[in-house]
Short mmCIF file of C-alpha atoms in Angstrom, two decimals:
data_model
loop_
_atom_site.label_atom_id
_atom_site.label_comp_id
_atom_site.label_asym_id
_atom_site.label_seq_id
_atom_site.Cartn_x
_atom_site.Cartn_y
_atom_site.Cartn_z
CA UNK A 1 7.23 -8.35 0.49
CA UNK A 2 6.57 -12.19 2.01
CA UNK A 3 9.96 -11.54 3.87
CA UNK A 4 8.86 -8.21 5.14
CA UNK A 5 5.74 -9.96 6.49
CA UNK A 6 6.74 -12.83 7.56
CA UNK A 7 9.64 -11.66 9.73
CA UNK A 8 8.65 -8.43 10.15
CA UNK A 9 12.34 -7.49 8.73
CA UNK A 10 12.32 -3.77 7.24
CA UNK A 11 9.50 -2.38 9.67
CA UNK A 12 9.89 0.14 11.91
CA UNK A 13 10.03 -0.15 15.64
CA UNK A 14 6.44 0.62 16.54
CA UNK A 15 4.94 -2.14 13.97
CA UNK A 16 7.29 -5.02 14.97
CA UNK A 17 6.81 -4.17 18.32
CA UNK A 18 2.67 -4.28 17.62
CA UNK A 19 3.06 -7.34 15.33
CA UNK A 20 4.82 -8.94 17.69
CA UNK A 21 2.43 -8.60 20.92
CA UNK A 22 -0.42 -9.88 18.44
CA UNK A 23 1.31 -13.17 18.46
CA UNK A 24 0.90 -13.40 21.75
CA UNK A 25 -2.18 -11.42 22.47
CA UNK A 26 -5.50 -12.52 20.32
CA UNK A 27 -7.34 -9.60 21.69
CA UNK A 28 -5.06 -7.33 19.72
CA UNK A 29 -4.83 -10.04 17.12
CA UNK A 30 -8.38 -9.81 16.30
CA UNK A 31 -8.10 -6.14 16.18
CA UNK A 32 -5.66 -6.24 12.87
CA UNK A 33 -6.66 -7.48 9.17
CA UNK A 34 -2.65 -7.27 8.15
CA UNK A 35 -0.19 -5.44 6.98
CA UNK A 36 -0.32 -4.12 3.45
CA UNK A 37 3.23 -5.88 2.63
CA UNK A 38 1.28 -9.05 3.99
CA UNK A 39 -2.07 -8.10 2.65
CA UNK A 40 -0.68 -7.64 -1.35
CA UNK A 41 0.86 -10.59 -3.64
CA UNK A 42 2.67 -8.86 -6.00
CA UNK A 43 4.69 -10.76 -8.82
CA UNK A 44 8.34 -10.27 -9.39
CA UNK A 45 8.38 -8.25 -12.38
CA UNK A 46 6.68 -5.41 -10.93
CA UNK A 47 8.13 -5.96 -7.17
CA UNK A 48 10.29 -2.97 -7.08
CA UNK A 49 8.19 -0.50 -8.74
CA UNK A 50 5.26 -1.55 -6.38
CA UNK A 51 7.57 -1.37 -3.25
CA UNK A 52 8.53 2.00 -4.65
CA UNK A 53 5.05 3.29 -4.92
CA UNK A 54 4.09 2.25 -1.47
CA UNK A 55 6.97 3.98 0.44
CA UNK A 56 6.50 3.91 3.66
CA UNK A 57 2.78 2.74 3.18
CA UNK A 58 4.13 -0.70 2.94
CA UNK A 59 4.00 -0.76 6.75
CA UNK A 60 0.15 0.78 6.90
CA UNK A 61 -1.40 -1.62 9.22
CA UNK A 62 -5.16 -2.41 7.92
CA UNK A 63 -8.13 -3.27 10.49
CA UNK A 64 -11.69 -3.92 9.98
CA UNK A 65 -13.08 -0.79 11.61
CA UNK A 66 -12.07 2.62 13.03
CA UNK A 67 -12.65 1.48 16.56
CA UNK A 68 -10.01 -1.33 16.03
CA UNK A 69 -7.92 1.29 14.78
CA UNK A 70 -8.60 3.52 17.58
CA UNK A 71 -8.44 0.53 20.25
CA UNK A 72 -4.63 -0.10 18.82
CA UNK A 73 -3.55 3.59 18.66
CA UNK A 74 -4.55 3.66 22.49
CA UNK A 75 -2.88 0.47 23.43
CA UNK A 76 0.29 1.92 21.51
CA UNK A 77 0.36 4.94 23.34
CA UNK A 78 -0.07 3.53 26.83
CA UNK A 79 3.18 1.43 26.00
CA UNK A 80 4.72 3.88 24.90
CA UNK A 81 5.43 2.10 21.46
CA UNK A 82 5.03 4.91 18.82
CA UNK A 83 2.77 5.64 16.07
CA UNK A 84 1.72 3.76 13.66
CA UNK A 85 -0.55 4.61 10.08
CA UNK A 86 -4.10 2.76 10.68
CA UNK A 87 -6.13 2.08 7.03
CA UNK A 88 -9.80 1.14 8.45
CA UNK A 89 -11.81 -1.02 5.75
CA UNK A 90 -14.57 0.75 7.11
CA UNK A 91 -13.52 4.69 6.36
CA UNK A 92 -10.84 4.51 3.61
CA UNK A 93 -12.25 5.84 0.37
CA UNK A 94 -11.13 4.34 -3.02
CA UNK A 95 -9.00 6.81 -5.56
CA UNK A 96 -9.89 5.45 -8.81
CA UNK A 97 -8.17 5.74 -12.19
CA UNK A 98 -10.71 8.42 -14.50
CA UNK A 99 -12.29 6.26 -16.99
CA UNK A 100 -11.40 8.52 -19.63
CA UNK A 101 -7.87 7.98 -19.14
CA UNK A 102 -7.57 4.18 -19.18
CA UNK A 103 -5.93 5.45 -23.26
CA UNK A 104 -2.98 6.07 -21.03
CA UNK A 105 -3.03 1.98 -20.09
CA UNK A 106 -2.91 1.44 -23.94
CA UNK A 107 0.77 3.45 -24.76
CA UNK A 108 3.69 2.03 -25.08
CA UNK A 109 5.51 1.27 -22.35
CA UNK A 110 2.32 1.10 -19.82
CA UNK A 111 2.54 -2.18 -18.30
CA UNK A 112 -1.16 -1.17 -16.09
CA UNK A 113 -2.16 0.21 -13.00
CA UNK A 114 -0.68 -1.10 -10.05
CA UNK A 115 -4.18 -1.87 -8.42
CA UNK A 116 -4.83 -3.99 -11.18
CA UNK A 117 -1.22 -5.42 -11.27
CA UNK A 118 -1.37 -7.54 -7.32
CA UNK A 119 -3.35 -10.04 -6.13
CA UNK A 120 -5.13 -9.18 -2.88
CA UNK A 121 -8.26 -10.33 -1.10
CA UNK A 122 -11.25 -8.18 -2.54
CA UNK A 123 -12.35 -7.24 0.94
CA UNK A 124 -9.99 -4.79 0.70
CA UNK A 125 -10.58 -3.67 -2.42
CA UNK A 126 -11.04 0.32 -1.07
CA UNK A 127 -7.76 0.65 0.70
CA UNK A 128 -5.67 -1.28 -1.96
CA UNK A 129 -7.27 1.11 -4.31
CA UNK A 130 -6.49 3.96 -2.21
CA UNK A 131 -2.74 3.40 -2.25
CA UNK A 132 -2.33 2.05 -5.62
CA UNK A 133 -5.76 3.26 -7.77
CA UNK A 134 -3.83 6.45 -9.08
CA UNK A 135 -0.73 5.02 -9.57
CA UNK A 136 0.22 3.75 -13.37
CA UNK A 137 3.71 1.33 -13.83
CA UNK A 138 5.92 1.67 -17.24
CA UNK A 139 8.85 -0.34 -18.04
CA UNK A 140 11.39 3.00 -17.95
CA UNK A 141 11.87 6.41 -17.25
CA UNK A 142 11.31 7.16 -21.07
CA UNK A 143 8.15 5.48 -21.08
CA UNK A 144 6.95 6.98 -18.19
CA UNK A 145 7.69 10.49 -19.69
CA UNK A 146 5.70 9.92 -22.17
CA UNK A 147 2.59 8.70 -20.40
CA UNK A 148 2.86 11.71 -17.93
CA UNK A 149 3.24 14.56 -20.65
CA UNK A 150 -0.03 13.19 -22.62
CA UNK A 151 -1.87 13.39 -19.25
CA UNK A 152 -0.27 16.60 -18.29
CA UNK A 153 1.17 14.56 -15.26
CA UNK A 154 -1.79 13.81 -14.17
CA UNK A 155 -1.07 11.11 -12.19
CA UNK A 156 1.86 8.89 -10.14
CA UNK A 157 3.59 6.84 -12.45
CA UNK A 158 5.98 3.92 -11.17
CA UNK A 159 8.86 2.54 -13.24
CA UNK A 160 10.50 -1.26 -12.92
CA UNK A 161 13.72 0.04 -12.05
CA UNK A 162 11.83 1.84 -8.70
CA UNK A 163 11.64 5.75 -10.04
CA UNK A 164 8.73 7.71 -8.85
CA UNK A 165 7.20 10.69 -11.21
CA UNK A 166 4.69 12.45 -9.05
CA UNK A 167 2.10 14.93 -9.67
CA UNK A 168 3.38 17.16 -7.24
#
């Protein structure tokens, strides 16, 4: 995630290209908080099963307001850059974990939810929660079996190794 940030390896054209002119342009600069692989410290044991969980949301690029986010989707289009997925402090709404299954937290095999699992600047607290508030890691497939047929699979849960069991 710190490589993915810091050289902008792994994104996809229209990012780099964005992240790039920011560099060079403060007026763009000032428009963008981060990127969410910037944005999130996660540590190594659950690296692969948070990478996993954020797909392609790894890339979402996180500004303070919906007119920033507007402001960039404009300046994208009159380059002709791309799109890009814009997370707005200002509009995202939290998805929290239902109170009344935090049990699930306590089973064997739960290692937490991956909200609670990275380190990240409270500020963005609703977006973070967002991506990762539903979302429960285990340490294995059989584990994670378990957890999602007590709660009916409820909810996303994350393995170490990277697999995904979704509600859907």
């Amino acid at each position: 995630l710190e490589e993915y940030a810091r050289e902008y390896e792994g994104f996809n054209g229209t990012v780099k290209r964005l992240l790039t002119d920011a560099e060079k342009n403060n007026d763009i600069k000032s428009k963008i908080v981060g990127v969410i692989a910037g944005l999130i410290k996660v540590p190594s044991t659950y690296q692969t099963a948070i990478e996993t969980a954020l797909g392609n949301a790894i890339q979402n690029i996180v500004t303070a307001s919906d007119d920033h986010a507007k402001y960039l989707i404009n300046y994208l289009k009159q380059r002709d850059y791309g799109r890009a997925t814009f997370l707005p402090i200002n509009t995202v709404k939290p998805r929290n974990f239902d109170n009344s299954s935090r049990y699930l937290l306590e089973m064997e095999g739960c290692l937490g939810l991956a909200s609670e699992l990275v380190e990240y600047d409270k500020s963005i607290n609703n977006i973070i929660s967002s991506l990762l508030g539903t979302t429960i890691i285990a340490n294995n497939m059989n584990s994670a079996l378990n957890i999602a047929r007590k709660c009916n699979f409820a909810y996303r849960i994350a393995t170490l190794e990277g697999d995904i069991l979704s509600p859907q």
